[in-house]
Short mmCIF file of C-alpha atoms and ligand atoms in Angstrom, two decimals:
data_model
loop_
_atom_site.label_atom_id
_atom_site.label_comp_id
_atom_site.label_asym_id
_atom_site.label_seq_id
_atom_site.Cartn_x
_atom_site.Cartn_y
_atom_site.Cartn_z
CA MET A 1 79.36 71.93 85.83
CA ARG A 2 79.74 73.79 82.55
CA ALA A 3 82.61 76.32 82.53
CA ASP A 4 82.42 79.81 81.05
CA THR A 5 85.88 79.53 79.50
CA VAL A 6 88.52 76.87 79.10
CA LEU A 7 92.09 77.87 78.35
CA HIS A 8 93.57 74.90 76.54
CA ASN A 9 96.77 73.79 74.87
CA ALA A 10 98.73 75.43 77.65
CA LYS A 11 101.60 74.92 80.00
CA VAL A 12 100.28 75.78 83.44
CA TYR A 13 102.36 76.84 86.41
CA THR A 14 100.71 75.20 89.40
CA LYS A 15 102.02 73.83 92.71
CA GLY A 16 105.58 74.71 91.77
CA GLU A 17 105.51 72.79 88.50
CA VAL A 18 104.78 73.41 84.84
CA LEU A 19 102.13 70.97 83.59
CA ASP A 20 100.65 70.31 80.16
CA ALA A 21 97.14 71.23 81.17
CA GLY A 22 94.25 73.60 80.82
CA ILE A 23 92.33 75.94 83.09
CA ALA A 24 88.54 76.03 83.44
CA ILE A 25 86.98 79.30 84.56
CA LYS A 26 83.48 80.08 85.81
CA ASN A 27 82.14 83.34 87.28
CA GLY A 28 85.63 84.83 87.39
CA ARG A 29 87.12 81.94 89.34
CA ILE A 30 89.25 78.94 88.48
CA ILE A 31 87.11 75.83 88.82
CA GLU A 32 89.68 73.34 87.53
CA VAL A 33 93.34 73.06 86.60
CA ALA A 34 93.77 69.69 84.94
CA LYS A 35 94.81 67.67 81.92
CA GLU A 36 92.51 68.60 79.06
CA ALA A 37 90.61 65.30 79.18
CA HIS A 38 89.56 66.07 82.74
CA LEU A 39 88.31 69.60 82.12
CA PRO A 40 84.59 70.40 81.97
CA VAL A 41 82.98 71.57 78.74
CA ALA A 42 82.80 75.32 78.27
CA GLU A 43 80.91 78.03 76.43
CA ASP A 44 84.17 79.36 75.11
CA TYR A 45 87.63 77.93 74.35
CA ILE A 46 90.85 79.89 74.12
CA ASP A 47 93.91 78.18 72.62
CA LEU A 48 97.12 79.25 74.35
CA ASN A 49 99.30 77.67 71.64
CA GLY A 50 101.51 75.90 74.13
CA CYS A 51 102.40 79.10 75.98
CA LEU A 52 102.98 79.33 79.70
CA ALA A 53 100.14 80.41 82.02
CA LEU A 54 101.37 81.99 85.25
CA PRO A 55 99.48 83.27 88.27
CA GLY A 56 98.66 86.92 87.49
CA LEU A 57 101.38 89.17 88.81
CA ILE A 58 100.71 91.32 91.88
CA ASP A 59 102.67 94.57 91.95
CA VAL A 60 102.68 95.77 95.56
CA HIS A 61 104.29 99.16 94.87
CA VAL A 62 102.44 101.34 92.35
CA HIS A 63 101.56 105.03 92.23
CA LEU A 64 98.35 105.22 90.22
CA ARG A 65 97.97 108.96 91.06
CA ASP A 66 94.64 110.20 89.62
CA GLN A 67 92.48 112.78 91.41
CA LEU A 68 94.51 116.03 91.42
CA GLN A 69 97.53 114.30 89.85
CA ALA A 70 95.62 112.71 87.00
CA TYR A 71 97.90 114.55 84.58
CA LYS A 72 100.64 112.09 85.63
CA GLU A 73 98.48 108.94 85.56
CA ASP A 74 94.90 107.95 86.25
CA PHE A 75 93.16 104.77 87.35
CA ARG A 76 92.39 103.78 83.76
CA THR A 77 95.82 104.41 82.22
CA GLY A 78 97.66 102.99 85.23
CA THR A 79 95.68 99.75 85.31
CA ALA A 80 95.86 99.49 81.50
CA ALA A 81 99.65 99.73 81.81
CA ALA A 82 99.50 97.00 84.46
CA VAL A 83 97.65 94.44 82.32
CA VAL A 84 99.81 95.17 79.28
CA GLY A 85 102.72 94.33 81.56
CA GLY A 86 101.09 91.05 82.66
CA ILE A 87 100.17 92.45 86.07
CA THR A 88 96.65 91.64 87.24
CA SER A 89 96.64 93.32 90.66
CA VAL A 90 98.34 96.44 91.97
CA LEU A 91 98.59 98.11 95.36
CA ASP A 92 98.24 101.87 95.09
CA MET A 93 100.44 104.13 97.22
CA PRO A 94 98.91 106.90 99.38
CA ASN A 95 101.10 109.93 98.49
CA ASN A 96 98.36 111.41 96.33
CA GLN A 97 96.58 114.72 96.18
CA PRO A 98 94.59 114.48 98.37
CA ILE A 99 96.65 112.09 100.48
CA THR A 100 94.99 108.75 101.22
CA MET A 101 95.01 108.82 105.02
CA ASP A 102 91.53 108.38 106.43
CA SER A 103 88.26 106.68 105.67
CA SER A 104 86.81 109.54 103.64
CA SER A 105 89.86 110.01 101.38
CA LEU A 106 90.06 106.25 100.84
CA ARG A 107 86.35 106.02 100.07
CA GLU A 108 86.67 108.74 97.44
CA ARG A 109 89.54 106.92 95.79
CA ILE A 110 87.66 103.62 95.78
CA LEU A 111 84.55 105.24 94.28
CA LEU A 112 86.58 106.71 91.42
CA ALA A 113 88.63 103.58 90.78
CA GLN A 114 85.78 101.09 90.74
CA GLN A 115 84.25 102.81 87.72
CA VAL A 116 87.28 102.40 85.46
CA VAL A 117 89.93 99.87 86.52
CA VAL A 118 91.06 97.08 84.18
CA ALA A 119 93.23 95.44 86.85
CA ASN A 120 92.45 94.69 90.49
CA VAL A 121 93.47 97.48 92.83
CA GLY A 122 94.13 97.52 96.55
CA PHE A 123 94.95 100.66 98.49
CA TYR A 124 97.58 101.75 100.95
CA SER A 125 96.76 104.43 103.47
CA ALA A 126 99.13 106.82 105.19
CA PHE A 127 98.81 106.99 108.98
CA SER A 128 96.66 109.41 110.85
CA GLN A 129 97.69 110.50 114.35
CA LYS A 130 94.35 109.31 115.63
CA THR A 131 94.06 105.64 116.50
CA ASP A 132 90.35 105.55 115.68
CA GLU A 133 91.07 106.89 112.17
CA ILE A 134 93.67 104.13 111.73
CA GLU A 135 90.98 101.62 112.64
CA GLU A 136 88.39 103.23 110.41
CA VAL A 137 90.56 103.38 107.31
CA ALA A 138 91.36 99.69 107.77
CA ARG A 139 87.63 98.97 108.03
CA GLU A 140 87.09 101.06 104.90
CA GLY A 141 89.39 98.61 103.07
CA ALA A 142 93.04 99.67 103.29
CA ILE A 143 95.22 96.68 102.44
CA ALA A 144 98.29 98.13 104.15
CA PHE A 145 99.71 101.29 105.70
CA LYS A 146 102.66 103.25 104.35
CA VAL A 147 105.19 105.40 106.16
CA TYR A 148 107.54 107.76 104.32
CA LEU A 149 110.56 108.63 106.41
CA THR A 150 111.81 111.11 103.79
CA SER A 151 108.95 113.57 104.13
CA GLN A 152 105.73 113.99 106.02
CA VAL A 153 102.89 112.14 104.19
CA GLY A 154 99.88 111.91 106.48
CA ASP A 155 99.84 113.58 109.87
CA LEU A 156 101.71 111.05 112.00
CA ASP A 157 104.94 112.72 113.20
CA ILE A 158 107.67 110.70 111.51
CA ASP A 159 110.35 112.00 113.87
CA ASP A 160 108.53 110.64 116.92
CA ASP A 161 109.54 107.02 117.68
CA GLU A 162 106.80 106.56 120.21
CA ALA A 163 104.10 107.80 117.85
CA LEU A 164 105.38 105.43 115.16
CA LEU A 165 105.32 102.46 117.54
CA HIS A 166 101.81 103.36 118.59
CA ALA A 167 100.65 103.43 114.96
CA PHE A 168 102.51 100.19 114.11
CA ASN A 169 100.86 98.43 117.05
CA ALA A 170 97.44 99.67 115.95
CA ALA A 171 98.09 98.26 112.47
CA SER A 172 99.26 95.01 114.02
CA ARG A 173 96.06 94.65 116.05
CA LEU A 174 94.13 95.08 112.82
CA GLY A 175 96.28 92.46 111.06
CA VAL A 176 97.42 95.01 108.47
CA PRO A 177 101.07 95.23 107.31
CA VAL A 178 103.04 98.48 107.30
CA ALA A 179 105.27 99.37 104.33
CA VAL A 180 108.15 101.77 104.93
CA HIS A 181 110.14 104.04 102.63
CA ALA A 182 113.32 103.87 104.67
CA GLU A 183 115.67 106.79 104.19
CA ASP A 184 116.80 109.06 107.02
CA ARG A 185 115.70 112.55 106.08
CA LYS A 186 118.20 114.32 108.34
CA ILE A 187 121.20 112.68 106.67
CA ILE A 188 119.74 113.49 103.25
CA LYS A 189 118.95 117.08 104.14
CA SER A 190 122.35 117.91 105.62
CA ILE A 191 124.23 116.62 102.56
CA ALA A 192 121.69 118.10 100.12
CA ASP A 193 121.94 121.53 101.79
CA HIS A 194 125.73 121.39 101.54
CA GLU A 195 125.64 120.32 97.88
CA GLN A 196 123.19 123.12 97.09
CA THR A 197 125.38 125.78 98.70
CA LEU A 198 128.20 124.51 96.47
CA GLY A 199 125.90 124.99 93.48
CA HIS A 200 125.89 121.28 92.61
CA GLU A 201 122.75 120.51 90.65
CA THR A 202 123.30 117.21 88.86
CA SER A 203 122.29 113.65 89.64
CA ASP A 204 125.73 113.07 91.22
CA ALA A 205 124.82 115.54 93.94
CA TYR A 206 121.44 113.85 94.43
CA GLN A 207 123.15 110.48 94.85
CA LYS A 208 125.63 111.91 97.29
CA ALA A 209 122.73 112.97 99.49
CA HIS A 210 120.64 109.79 99.13
CA THR A 211 123.34 107.50 100.47
CA PRO A 212 123.11 103.82 101.43
CA GLU A 213 123.88 105.05 104.97
CA ALA A 214 120.66 107.08 104.95
CA GLU A 215 118.78 103.90 104.05
CA THR A 216 120.59 101.75 106.59
CA LYS A 217 120.03 104.25 109.38
CA ALA A 218 116.30 104.41 108.71
CA VAL A 219 116.00 100.61 108.51
CA ALA A 220 117.89 100.26 111.80
CA ARG A 221 115.62 102.82 113.44
CA ILE A 222 112.42 101.06 112.37
CA LEU A 223 113.77 97.67 113.45
CA ARG A 224 114.70 99.14 116.83
CA ILE A 225 111.25 100.66 117.29
CA THR A 226 109.49 97.40 116.41
CA ARG A 227 111.87 94.99 118.19
CA ASN A 228 109.27 93.98 120.77
CA SER A 229 106.23 94.56 118.62
CA SER A 230 104.28 92.05 116.57
CA ALA A 231 103.84 94.62 113.79
CA HIS A 232 104.57 93.36 110.31
CA ILE A 233 106.98 95.75 108.59
CA HIS A 234 107.59 95.60 104.85
CA PHE A 235 110.59 97.58 103.57
CA CYS A 236 110.03 99.14 100.15
CA HIS A 237 112.64 99.36 97.35
CA ILE A 238 115.72 98.26 99.31
CA SER A 239 118.88 99.39 97.52
CA SER A 240 121.85 98.37 99.64
CA SER A 241 123.35 95.22 101.08
CA GLN A 242 123.88 96.90 104.46
CA ALA A 243 120.14 97.42 104.86
CA LEU A 244 119.49 93.82 103.77
CA THR A 245 121.88 92.49 106.39
CA LEU A 246 119.95 94.31 109.12
CA ILE A 247 116.63 93.01 107.81
CA GLN A 248 117.98 89.44 107.70
CA LYS A 249 119.21 89.69 111.28
CA ALA A 250 115.88 91.02 112.51
CA ALA A 251 114.00 88.26 110.69
CA LYS A 252 116.24 85.63 112.29
CA SER A 253 115.59 87.04 115.74
CA GLY A 254 111.86 86.79 115.27
CA SER A 255 110.70 90.16 113.92
CA ARG A 256 107.97 90.06 111.29
CA VAL A 257 109.77 91.73 108.40
CA SER A 258 109.80 91.47 104.64
CA CYS A 259 111.35 93.50 101.85
CA GLU A 260 111.16 94.28 98.17
CA VAL A 261 113.57 95.31 95.42
CA THR A 262 112.77 96.92 92.09
CA PRO A 263 113.85 95.87 88.59
CA HIS A 264 115.73 99.16 88.20
CA HIS A 265 117.90 98.52 91.25
CA LEU A 266 118.58 95.01 89.90
CA LEU A 267 119.39 96.07 86.34
CA LEU A 268 120.69 99.64 86.26
CA THR A 269 123.61 101.53 87.76
CA SER A 270 124.44 105.16 88.35
CA GLN A 271 126.64 105.01 85.23
CA GLY A 272 123.37 105.52 83.35
CA PHE A 273 123.03 109.12 84.55
CA LYS A 274 125.60 110.14 81.93
CA GLN A 275 123.27 109.27 79.04
CA GLN A 276 119.86 109.38 80.67
CA GLY A 277 120.21 112.23 83.11
CA ASN A 278 117.20 112.96 85.24
CA LEU A 279 114.91 110.54 83.38
CA LEU A 280 116.68 107.85 85.40
CA LEU A 281 116.29 109.71 88.66
CA THR A 282 114.29 107.81 91.25
CA ASP A 283 114.40 107.49 94.99
CA PRO A 284 116.35 105.66 96.31
CA PRO A 285 118.74 106.16 93.39
CA VAL A 286 120.22 103.29 91.42
CA ARG A 287 123.69 102.54 92.70
CA SER A 288 127.02 100.95 91.78
CA ARG A 289 127.60 97.79 89.80
CA LYS A 290 128.85 96.14 92.97
CA THR A 291 125.59 96.90 94.79
CA MET A 292 123.55 95.68 91.84
CA ILE A 293 125.35 92.32 91.96
CA GLU A 294 124.86 92.11 95.74
CA LEU A 295 121.13 92.65 95.28
CA TRP A 296 121.02 89.78 92.76
CA GLU A 297 122.86 87.55 95.20
CA ALA A 298 120.26 88.43 97.82
CA VAL A 299 117.47 87.51 95.39
CA LYS A 300 119.12 84.14 94.79
CA ALA A 301 119.69 83.58 98.52
CA ARG A 302 115.96 84.23 99.07
CA GLN A 303 116.65 87.25 101.23
CA ILE A 304 114.31 89.31 99.08
CA ASP A 305 110.60 88.55 99.39
CA ILE A 306 109.11 90.59 96.56
CA ILE A 307 110.06 92.29 93.31
CA ALA A 308 107.84 95.36 92.75
CA SER A 309 108.00 98.08 90.13
CA ASP A 310 107.64 101.28 92.21
CA HIS A 311 105.81 102.57 89.14
CA ALA A 312 106.14 106.32 89.82
CA PRO A 313 104.97 108.26 86.75
CA HIS A 314 105.58 111.99 86.35
CA SER A 315 105.00 114.30 83.41
CA ILE A 316 107.94 114.68 81.05
CA ASP A 317 108.13 118.38 81.98
CA GLU A 318 108.58 117.44 85.62
CA LYS A 319 111.53 115.23 84.63
CA MET A 320 113.17 117.67 82.22
CA VAL A 321 114.06 120.51 84.56
CA ASP A 322 117.62 121.76 84.96
CA SER A 323 118.36 121.41 88.63
CA VAL A 324 118.23 117.91 90.11
CA TRP A 325 116.74 119.44 93.28
CA ASN A 326 113.60 120.30 91.30
CA VAL A 327 113.23 117.00 89.42
CA LYS A 328 110.43 114.69 90.49
CA PRO A 329 112.07 111.36 91.31
CA GLY A 330 110.39 108.24 89.99
CA ILE A 331 110.13 106.16 86.82
CA PRO A 332 107.28 104.17 85.27
CA GLY A 333 107.73 100.41 85.60
CA LEU A 334 104.48 98.51 85.08
CA GLU A 335 105.08 97.76 81.40
CA THR A 336 108.71 96.70 81.73
CA LEU A 337 108.86 94.60 84.92
CA LEU A 338 107.81 91.22 83.56
CA PRO A 339 109.61 91.33 80.16
CA LEU A 340 112.80 92.31 81.99
CA LEU A 341 112.47 89.50 84.53
CA LEU A 342 111.63 86.90 81.86
CA THR A 343 114.66 88.02 79.88
CA LYS A 344 116.77 87.28 82.95
CA VAL A 345 115.11 83.86 83.20
CA ASN A 346 116.08 83.20 79.59
CA GLU A 347 119.62 84.31 80.38
CA GLY A 348 119.74 81.83 83.26
CA TRP A 349 119.99 84.35 86.11
CA PHE A 350 117.06 82.80 87.94
CA SER A 351 114.03 80.61 87.28
CA VAL A 352 110.36 81.00 86.42
CA ASN A 353 109.66 79.62 89.90
CA ASP A 354 111.61 82.53 91.38
CA VAL A 355 109.66 85.04 89.30
CA VAL A 356 106.32 83.56 90.38
CA ARG A 357 107.37 83.43 94.04
CA LEU A 358 108.63 87.05 94.01
CA THR A 359 105.83 88.63 91.99
CA ALA A 360 102.72 86.59 92.79
CA GLU A 361 102.95 84.07 95.64
CA ASN A 362 104.79 86.17 98.22
CA PRO A 363 102.85 89.37 97.46
CA ALA A 364 99.58 87.43 98.01
CA LYS A 365 100.86 85.93 101.27
CA ILE A 366 102.46 89.07 102.70
CA PHE A 367 99.56 91.39 101.89
CA HIS A 368 96.87 88.77 102.68
CA LEU A 369 95.34 88.80 99.21
CA ASN A 370 93.27 85.66 99.54
CA GLN A 371 92.32 83.71 96.39
CA ASN A 372 95.22 85.36 94.57
CA GLY A 373 98.80 84.57 93.61
CA PHE A 374 98.28 80.91 92.63
CA LEU A 375 96.62 78.99 89.82
CA ARG A 376 94.40 76.72 91.88
CA LYS A 377 90.80 75.61 92.05
CA ASP A 378 88.61 78.23 93.77
CA TYR A 379 91.14 81.02 93.24
CA ASP A 380 90.30 84.16 91.28
CA ALA A 381 91.06 83.68 87.59
CA ASN A 382 93.89 86.23 87.40
CA ILE A 383 96.20 84.73 84.80
CA THR A 384 99.21 85.98 82.85
CA VAL A 385 100.12 84.09 79.69
CA VAL A 386 103.72 84.52 78.54
CA ASP A 387 105.62 83.52 75.44
CA MET A 388 109.09 82.70 76.72
CA ARG A 389 110.56 82.57 73.21
CA ARG A 390 109.16 85.82 71.85
CA LYS A 391 111.69 88.60 71.30
CA SER A 392 110.71 92.21 71.50
CA LYS A 393 112.12 95.68 72.04
CA ILE A 394 110.88 97.96 74.81
CA ASP A 395 109.25 101.02 73.27
CA ALA A 396 108.29 103.64 75.84
CA SER A 397 106.55 105.79 73.23
CA HIS A 398 103.87 103.07 73.07
CA PHE A 399 103.27 102.78 76.81
CA TYR A 400 99.68 102.83 78.03
CA SER A 401 101.04 104.77 81.02
CA LYS A 402 100.91 108.54 80.63
CA ALA A 403 104.65 108.52 81.40
CA LYS A 404 106.04 107.62 77.97
CA TYR A 405 109.71 107.31 78.87
CA SER A 406 111.82 104.64 80.50
CA PRO A 407 115.46 104.03 81.36
CA PHE A 408 114.87 100.65 79.67
CA ASP A 409 113.67 102.20 76.39
CA LYS A 410 115.05 100.29 73.35
CA TRP A 411 116.22 97.36 75.47
CA ASP A 412 115.91 93.97 73.79
CA VAL A 413 113.84 91.50 75.74
CA LYS A 414 113.07 87.82 75.32
CA GLY A 415 109.97 86.54 77.08
CA VAL A 416 106.84 88.70 77.02
CA PRO A 417 103.26 88.64 78.35
CA ILE A 418 100.85 87.98 75.47
CA LYS A 419 97.50 87.58 77.24
CA THR A 420 96.23 88.81 80.58
CA PHE A 421 93.06 87.57 82.28
CA VAL A 422 91.55 89.56 85.12
CA ASN A 423 88.77 87.80 87.05
CA GLY A 424 88.34 85.41 84.13
CA LYS A 425 88.07 88.11 81.49
CA LEU A 426 90.63 88.48 78.68
CA VAL A 427 91.69 92.13 79.12
CA MET A 428 94.98 92.21 77.19
CA ASP A 429 95.76 90.38 73.97
CA GLU A 430 99.06 90.72 72.08
CA GLY A 431 99.99 93.96 73.83
CA GLU A 432 96.62 95.66 73.30
CA VAL A 433 94.10 96.40 76.03
CA ILE A 434 90.87 94.89 74.71
CA ALA A 435 88.67 95.32 77.80
CA LYS A 436 86.07 97.99 77.20
CA GLY A 437 84.59 98.53 80.64
CA VAL A 438 85.64 97.68 84.17
CA ALA A 439 87.35 94.33 84.65
CA GLY A 440 89.25 94.76 87.89
CA LYS A 441 87.83 94.79 91.36
CA ILE A 442 88.79 96.60 94.52
CA LEU A 443 90.84 94.24 96.65
CA SER A 444 89.65 94.06 100.20
CA PRO A 445 91.67 92.90 103.17
CA ALA A 446 91.27 89.34 104.34
CA ASN A 447 90.40 89.19 107.99
CA SER A 448 93.25 86.88 108.86
CA ASN A 449 96.83 87.66 109.82
C1 NCD B 1 107.82 108.08 94.38
C2 NCD B 1 106.75 109.00 93.81
O1 NCD B 1 107.01 109.64 92.78
O2 NCD B 1 105.64 109.05 94.34
N1 NCD B 1 109.09 108.44 93.82
C3 NCD B 1 110.20 107.68 93.76
O3 NCD B 1 111.25 108.22 93.40
N2 NCD B 1 110.21 106.39 94.03
C4 NCD B 1 107.81 108.13 95.86
C5 NCD B 1 108.47 106.94 96.50
O4 NCD B 1 108.15 105.79 96.19
O5 NCD B 1 109.29 107.11 97.38
ZN1 ZN B 2 92.85 71.58 73.57
ZN1 ZN B 3 109.52 105.19 98.27
ZN1 ZN B 4 107.02 104.53 95.38
#
């Protein structure tokens, strides 16, 4: 069989090893990963100059916005930012305007996205109160559900344990995982109210309210609710070792749980508020140096399943307001995640294998993204080529994201994505998006658990 494209002169990450090999692609799929002599002839050859080809990254925590919040980000700019960052698939969060929470809101989002995306996109849905809507939105193509315990997103009452269990069990019957933003809103509100009456308006006051205890309490509550359920719970952006300990214990006693951390919680501390102010503000907030080190230890001990960006773009005006209580929390992360992680590989903090496991293999397994996450025959040709020796400087003013700021701005990195292939198509070359039309597809749920 003649291939469409052969990527040659490459180092290929496959089956846990780096091989001197090439990749043959046909109709958007990998048809062979082999030594060059064993590859089929192709219409087109692309020389990777000895660089490393990795499975395309899957970022499971992204806010693409669009629709009524297109001023913050839209499907085109968000997926362009993804491929520039070496990310070939993203999962879009449901806290949009309108909220993604039923089959009609999801359908509208899919219709818009499929006309413009450069990366593959899957969708989260918030929960409806109605079980038949939960079933319908899953049939419509939701990859996962999302519950925010900080504020009401969707119409499922987040203070009602029984209602939550009911929704989790419905998701479980459908074979769909449930992601949770775990922070106890009552703890946060009582401290925030107190801080506000004292007239405290800086990031310190915000951090005082968004405590590790608020996270731990919410994690404990969800684990208690799901103790005897087969629901698969995925904890988003975990930021404390106390919460991790609870998740570990639950996993050992048989609960189906997984968790993610973000690059900002692994690389930044609350010391940064002094220089960066509210630009650094995100929820949960970055914490102490001690916590940061504990999170790294958890990564190394394989207690963390996924690293995800929590790309949460806001307009600069929304970040630059005086009172911290009016700032929109969230920072863009699609264009910095991989260079930051590769820099840590070069510094010896962890290995390329760890990066691939945390950003491609586990995301594909946990969110049932079949034919993704691995460079293997018959898999979709989502491929990220990195130059491990290339040095660069992060420059937020050149982001493809509409959010042109970053707490990592001006950081030196070593190890950068140089080419991104989405479904066999070269969409990013040397930091530029070269795809003209649509290259990504809408990810649909696999019908297995
Ligand atoms: C997110 C957003 O802006 O949508 N903000 C954030 O601080 N992380 C919401 C969220 O992920 O909790
Ligand atoms: Zn060759
Ligand atoms: Zn969140
Ligand atoms: Zn988020």
